[in-house]
Short mmCIF file of C-alpha atoms in Angstrom, two decimals:
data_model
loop_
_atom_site.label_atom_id
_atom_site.label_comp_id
_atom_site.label_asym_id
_atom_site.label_seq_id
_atom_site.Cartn_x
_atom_site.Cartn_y
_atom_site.Cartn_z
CA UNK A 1 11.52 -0.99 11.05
CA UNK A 2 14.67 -3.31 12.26
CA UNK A 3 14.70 -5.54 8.47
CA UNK A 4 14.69 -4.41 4.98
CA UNK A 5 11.07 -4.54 3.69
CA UNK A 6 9.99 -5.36 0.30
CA UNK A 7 6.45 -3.64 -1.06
CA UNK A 8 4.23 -5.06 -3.86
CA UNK A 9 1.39 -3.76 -5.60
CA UNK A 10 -0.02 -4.86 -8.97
CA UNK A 11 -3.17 -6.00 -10.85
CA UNK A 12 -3.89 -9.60 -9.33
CA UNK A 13 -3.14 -12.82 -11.23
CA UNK A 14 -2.23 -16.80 -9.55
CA UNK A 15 1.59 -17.41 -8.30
CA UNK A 16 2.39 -13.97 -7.56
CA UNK A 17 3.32 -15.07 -3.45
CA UNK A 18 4.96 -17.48 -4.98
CA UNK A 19 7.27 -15.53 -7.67
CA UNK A 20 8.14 -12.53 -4.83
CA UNK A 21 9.02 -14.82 -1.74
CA UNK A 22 10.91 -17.44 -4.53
CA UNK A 23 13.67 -13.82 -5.92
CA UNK A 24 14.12 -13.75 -2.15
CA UNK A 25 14.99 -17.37 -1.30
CA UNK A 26 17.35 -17.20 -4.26
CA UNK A 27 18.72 -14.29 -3.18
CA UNK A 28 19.48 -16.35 0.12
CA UNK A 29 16.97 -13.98 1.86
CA UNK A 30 15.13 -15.23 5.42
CA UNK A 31 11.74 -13.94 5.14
CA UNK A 32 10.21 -13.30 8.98
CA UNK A 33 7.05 -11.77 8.05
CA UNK A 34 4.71 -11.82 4.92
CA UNK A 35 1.32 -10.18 4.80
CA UNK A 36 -0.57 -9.89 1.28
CA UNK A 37 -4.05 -8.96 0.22
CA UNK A 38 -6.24 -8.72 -2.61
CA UNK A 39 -9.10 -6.10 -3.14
CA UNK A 40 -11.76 -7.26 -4.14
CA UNK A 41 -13.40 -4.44 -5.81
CA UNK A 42 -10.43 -3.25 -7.77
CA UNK A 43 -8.72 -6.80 -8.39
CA UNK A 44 -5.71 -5.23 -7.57
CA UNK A 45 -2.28 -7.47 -4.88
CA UNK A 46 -0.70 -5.49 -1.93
CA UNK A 47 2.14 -7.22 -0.63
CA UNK A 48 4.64 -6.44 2.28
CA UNK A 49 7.68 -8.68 3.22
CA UNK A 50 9.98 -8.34 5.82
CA UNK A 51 13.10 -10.28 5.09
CA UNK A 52 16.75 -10.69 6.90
CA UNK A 53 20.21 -9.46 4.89
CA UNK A 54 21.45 -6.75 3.21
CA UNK A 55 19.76 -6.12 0.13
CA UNK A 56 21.37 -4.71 -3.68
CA UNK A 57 18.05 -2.60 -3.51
CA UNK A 58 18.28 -1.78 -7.07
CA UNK A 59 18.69 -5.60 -8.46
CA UNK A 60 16.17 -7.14 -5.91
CA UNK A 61 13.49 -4.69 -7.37
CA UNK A 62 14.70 -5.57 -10.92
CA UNK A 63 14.52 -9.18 -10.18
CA UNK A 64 11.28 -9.07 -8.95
CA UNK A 65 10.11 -6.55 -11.39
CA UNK A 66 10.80 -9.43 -14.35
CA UNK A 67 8.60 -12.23 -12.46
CA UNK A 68 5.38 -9.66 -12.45
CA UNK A 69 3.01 -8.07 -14.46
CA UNK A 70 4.75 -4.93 -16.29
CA UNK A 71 2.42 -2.27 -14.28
CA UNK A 72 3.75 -3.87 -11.12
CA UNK A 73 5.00 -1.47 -8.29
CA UNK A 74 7.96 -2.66 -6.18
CA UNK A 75 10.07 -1.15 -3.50
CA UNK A 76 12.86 -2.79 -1.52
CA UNK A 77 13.31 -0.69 1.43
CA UNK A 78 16.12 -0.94 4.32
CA UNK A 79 15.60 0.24 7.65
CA UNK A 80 16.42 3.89 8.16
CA UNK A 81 15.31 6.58 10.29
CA UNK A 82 13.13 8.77 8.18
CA UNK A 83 13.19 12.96 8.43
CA UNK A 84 10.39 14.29 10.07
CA UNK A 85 9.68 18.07 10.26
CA UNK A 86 6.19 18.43 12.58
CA UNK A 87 4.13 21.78 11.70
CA UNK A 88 1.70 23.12 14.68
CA UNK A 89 0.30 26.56 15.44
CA UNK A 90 -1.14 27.03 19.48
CA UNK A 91 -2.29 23.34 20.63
CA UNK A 92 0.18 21.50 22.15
CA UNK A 93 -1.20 18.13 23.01
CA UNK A 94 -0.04 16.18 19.37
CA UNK A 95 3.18 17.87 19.82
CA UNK A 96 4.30 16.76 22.81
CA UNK A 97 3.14 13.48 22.85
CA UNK A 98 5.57 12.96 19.90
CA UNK A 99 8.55 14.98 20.93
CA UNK A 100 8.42 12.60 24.10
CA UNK A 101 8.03 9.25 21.15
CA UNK A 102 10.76 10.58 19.94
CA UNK A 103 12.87 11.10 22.90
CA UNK A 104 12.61 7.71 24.19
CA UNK A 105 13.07 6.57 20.39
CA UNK A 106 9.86 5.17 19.80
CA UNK A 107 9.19 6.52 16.59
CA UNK A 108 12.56 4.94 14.53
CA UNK A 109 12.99 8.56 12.96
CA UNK A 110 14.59 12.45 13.18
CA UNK A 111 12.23 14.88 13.76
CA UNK A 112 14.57 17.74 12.39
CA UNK A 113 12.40 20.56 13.13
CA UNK A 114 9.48 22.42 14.61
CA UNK A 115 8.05 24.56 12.21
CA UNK A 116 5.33 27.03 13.94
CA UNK A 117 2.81 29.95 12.69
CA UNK A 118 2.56 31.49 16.26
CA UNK A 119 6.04 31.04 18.79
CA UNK A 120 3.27 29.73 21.46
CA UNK A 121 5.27 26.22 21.41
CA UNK A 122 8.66 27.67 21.49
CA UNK A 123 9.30 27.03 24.90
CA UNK A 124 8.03 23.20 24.50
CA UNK A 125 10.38 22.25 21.29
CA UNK A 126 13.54 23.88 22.89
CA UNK A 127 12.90 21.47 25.80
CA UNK A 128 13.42 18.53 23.97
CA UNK A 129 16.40 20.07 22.03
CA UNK A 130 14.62 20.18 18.54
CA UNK A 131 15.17 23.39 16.54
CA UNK A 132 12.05 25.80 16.61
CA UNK A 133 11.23 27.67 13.78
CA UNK A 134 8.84 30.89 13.83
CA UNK A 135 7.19 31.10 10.30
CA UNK A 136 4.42 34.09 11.09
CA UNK A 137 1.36 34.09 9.35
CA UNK A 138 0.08 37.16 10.75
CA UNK A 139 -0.46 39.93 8.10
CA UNK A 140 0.65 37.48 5.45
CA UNK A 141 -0.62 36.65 2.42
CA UNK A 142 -0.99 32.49 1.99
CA UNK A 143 1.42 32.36 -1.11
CA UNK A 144 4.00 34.73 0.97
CA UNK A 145 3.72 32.28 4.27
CA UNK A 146 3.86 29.15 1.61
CA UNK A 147 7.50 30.50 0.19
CA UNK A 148 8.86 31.12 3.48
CA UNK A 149 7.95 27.66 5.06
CA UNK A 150 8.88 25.79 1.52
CA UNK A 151 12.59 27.58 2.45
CA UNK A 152 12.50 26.19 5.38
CA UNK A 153 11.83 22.28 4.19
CA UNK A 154 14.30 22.75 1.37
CA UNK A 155 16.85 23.28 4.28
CA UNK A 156 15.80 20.05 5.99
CA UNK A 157 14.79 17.95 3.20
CA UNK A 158 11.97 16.07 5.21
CA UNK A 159 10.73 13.00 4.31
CA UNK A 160 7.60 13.18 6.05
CA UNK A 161 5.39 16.47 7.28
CA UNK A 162 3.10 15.67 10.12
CA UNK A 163 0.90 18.43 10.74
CA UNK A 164 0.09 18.26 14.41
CA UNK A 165 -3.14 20.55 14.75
CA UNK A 166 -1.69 23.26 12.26
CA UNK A 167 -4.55 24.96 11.62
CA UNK A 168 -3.89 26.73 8.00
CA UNK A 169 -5.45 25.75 5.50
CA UNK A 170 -2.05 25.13 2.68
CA UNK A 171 -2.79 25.57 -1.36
CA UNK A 172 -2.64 22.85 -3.74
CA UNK A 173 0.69 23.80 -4.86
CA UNK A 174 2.07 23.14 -1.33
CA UNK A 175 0.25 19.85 -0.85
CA UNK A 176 1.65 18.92 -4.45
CA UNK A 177 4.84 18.93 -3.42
CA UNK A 178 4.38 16.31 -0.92
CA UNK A 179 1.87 13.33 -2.43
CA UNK A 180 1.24 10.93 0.71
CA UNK A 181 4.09 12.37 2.13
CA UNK A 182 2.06 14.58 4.60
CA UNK A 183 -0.11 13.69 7.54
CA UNK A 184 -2.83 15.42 9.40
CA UNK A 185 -5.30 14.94 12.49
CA UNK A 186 -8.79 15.88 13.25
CA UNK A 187 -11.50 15.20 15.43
CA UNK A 188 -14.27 13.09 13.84
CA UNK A 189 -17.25 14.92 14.05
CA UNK A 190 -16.62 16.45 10.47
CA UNK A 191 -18.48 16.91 8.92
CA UNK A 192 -21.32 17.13 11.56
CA UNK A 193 -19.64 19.84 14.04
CA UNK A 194 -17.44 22.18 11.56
CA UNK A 195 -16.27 25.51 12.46
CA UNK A 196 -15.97 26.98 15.75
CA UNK A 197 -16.45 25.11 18.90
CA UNK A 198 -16.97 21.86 17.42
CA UNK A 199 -16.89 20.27 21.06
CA UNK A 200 -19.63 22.88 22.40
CA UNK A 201 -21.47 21.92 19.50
CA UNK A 202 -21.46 18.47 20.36
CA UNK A 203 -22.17 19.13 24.21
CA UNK A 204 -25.19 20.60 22.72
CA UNK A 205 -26.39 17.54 20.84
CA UNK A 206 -25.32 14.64 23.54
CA UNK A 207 -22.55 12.61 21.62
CA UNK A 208 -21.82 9.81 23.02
CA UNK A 209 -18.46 8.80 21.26
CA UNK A 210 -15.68 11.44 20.75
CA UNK A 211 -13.25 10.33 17.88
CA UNK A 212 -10.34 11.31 15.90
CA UNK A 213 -9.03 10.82 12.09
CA UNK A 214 -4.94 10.45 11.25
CA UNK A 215 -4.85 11.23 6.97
CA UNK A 216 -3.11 11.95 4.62
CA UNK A 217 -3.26 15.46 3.22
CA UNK A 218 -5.10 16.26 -0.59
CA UNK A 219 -6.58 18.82 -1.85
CA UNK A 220 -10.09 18.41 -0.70
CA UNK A 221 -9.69 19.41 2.81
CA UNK A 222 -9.72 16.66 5.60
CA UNK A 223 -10.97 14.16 2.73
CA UNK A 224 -7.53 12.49 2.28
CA UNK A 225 -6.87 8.70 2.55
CA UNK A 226 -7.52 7.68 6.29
CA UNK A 227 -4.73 5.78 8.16
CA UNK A 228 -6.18 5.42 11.46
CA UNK A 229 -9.60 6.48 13.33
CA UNK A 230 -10.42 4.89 17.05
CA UNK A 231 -13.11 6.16 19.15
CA UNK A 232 -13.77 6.49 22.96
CA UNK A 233 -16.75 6.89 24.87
CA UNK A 234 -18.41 9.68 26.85
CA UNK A 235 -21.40 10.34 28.56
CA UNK A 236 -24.04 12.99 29.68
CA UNK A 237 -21.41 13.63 32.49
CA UNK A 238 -18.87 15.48 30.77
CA UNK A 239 -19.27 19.03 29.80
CA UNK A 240 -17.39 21.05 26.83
CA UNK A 241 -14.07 21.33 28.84
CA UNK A 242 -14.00 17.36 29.81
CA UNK A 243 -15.52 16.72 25.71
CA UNK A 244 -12.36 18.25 24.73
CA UNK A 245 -9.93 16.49 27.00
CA UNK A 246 -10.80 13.47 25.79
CA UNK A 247 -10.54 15.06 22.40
CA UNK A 248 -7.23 16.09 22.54
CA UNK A 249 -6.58 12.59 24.39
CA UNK A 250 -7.85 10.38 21.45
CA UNK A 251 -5.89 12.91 18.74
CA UNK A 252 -2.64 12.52 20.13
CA UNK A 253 -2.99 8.57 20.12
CA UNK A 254 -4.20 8.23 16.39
CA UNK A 255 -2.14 10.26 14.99
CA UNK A 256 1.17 8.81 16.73
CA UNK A 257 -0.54 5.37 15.62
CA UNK A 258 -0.50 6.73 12.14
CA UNK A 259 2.89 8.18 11.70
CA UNK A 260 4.21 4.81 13.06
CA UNK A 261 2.64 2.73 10.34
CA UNK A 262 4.14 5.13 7.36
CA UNK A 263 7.53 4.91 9.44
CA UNK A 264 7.15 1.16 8.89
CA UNK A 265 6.09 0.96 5.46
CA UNK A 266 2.83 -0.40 6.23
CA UNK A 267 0.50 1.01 4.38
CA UNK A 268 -0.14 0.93 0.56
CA UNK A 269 -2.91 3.11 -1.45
CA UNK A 270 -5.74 1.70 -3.26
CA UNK A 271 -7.54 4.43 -5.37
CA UNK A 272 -8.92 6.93 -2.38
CA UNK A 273 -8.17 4.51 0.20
CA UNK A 274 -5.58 2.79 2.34
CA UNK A 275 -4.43 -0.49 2.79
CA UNK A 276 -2.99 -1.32 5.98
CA UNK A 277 -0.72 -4.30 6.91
CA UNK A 278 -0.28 -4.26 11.00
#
């Protein structure tokens, strides 16, 4: 995100394009980008405008706050690079696809820390120079791993959590903490192929599409608001091993896609679902 962004959400009504982008040109703001959209179902505006200067944050919400419904939901953000702390267990293919993003500055943000339940991805983190944190789960009671790893975030004061194929399941009391605030990947066979071998399962019955789903995390497990799914093809050529390859290689795209987007301020919620401005 290079240009303060300005986000709108409220129930729909006429001039509302017209009251937002008119603050700004008062304000003396150039606006370079302007995407809005009304659902249909709920009758409810999403708005996202990308605009040149240096905003009063503060008084450009307040301005714009007077000119809409009362309800209305406004944020002016400016560009910043957001904390990231990533949370994995064994699998390393998420991982390292974003600690290389993030090397080459692709992702606009500070991933402060690795936060592990196993030290299998030790060696990988300390590569890239990001700190590596061991937070065992072994022996441990959920609540007792929960404190530990909550100690940990209060030290780095994340903005975002991006769980890249940590596989523990956290309470509600954890997720709480962090409303759309923390992101998770899958593959996209739930809930067809749950449990174990999911991609032997799926050998077994002759998919023909492998997929993956970026979310945010809830309660309800892997039910959260989607942000991205994409899909690639396979055939009666590839076995388990080459099903999961392509697996891991469809994961580690989506859910780089996804954290990019909430980076950006690009997406807004509607009820269970998301609304995404690319």
């Amino acid at each position: 995100m290079k240009n303060p962004v300005l986000l709108v959400s409220c129930a729909d009504q006429r001039g509302l394009v017209h009251a937002v982008t008119g603050v700004l040109l008062r304000a003396g703001f150039n606006i370079v980008s302007n995407q809005e959209f009304v659902d249909g179902e709920s009758r409810r505006f999403f708005m996202r405008t990308e605009f040149e200067g240096a905003p009063n944050c503060g008084q450009l919400e307040a301005e714009i706050r007077g000119t809409l419904p009362a309800e209305a939901q406004v944020q002016a953000r400016l560009p910043t690079r957001r904390r990231v702390v990533i949370l994995v267990s064994k699998e390393h293919h998420c991982l390292a696809d974003l600690l290389v993003r993030h090397a080459y500055d692709e992702l606009r943000a500070q991933v402060v820390a690795v936060a592990g339940n196993h030290q299998t991805l030790r060696p990988l983190v300390e590569k890239f120079g990001v700190p590596f944190f061991h937070v065992d789960s072994a022996g441990c009671s959920r609540q007792g791993h929960e404190a530990e790893l909550l100690g940990l975030l209060d030290r780095f004061k994340p903005d975002l959590l991006v769980l890249a194929k940590y596989m523990r399941v956290l309470s509600p009391a954890f997720v709480a903490r962090w409303p759309n605030r923390m992101l998770n990947i899958h593959h996209s066979f739930l809930p067809a192929f749950a449990g174990a071998k999911p991609y032997h399962q799926a050998f077994h019955r002759g998919v023909k599409v492998i997929g993956a789903t970026a979310h945010f995390v809830t309660d309800q497990l892997d039910e959260g608001p989607i942000l991205v799914q994409q899909v690639i093809p396979v055939d009666h050529t590839y076995g388990p091993h080459e099903l999961a390859q392509a697996g891991r290689d469809v994961e580690k795209i989506v859910l780089a896609r996804a954290l990019r987007l909430v980076l950006e301020e690009r997406v807004f919620l509607c009820g269970k679902r998301t609304i995404i401005f690319e």
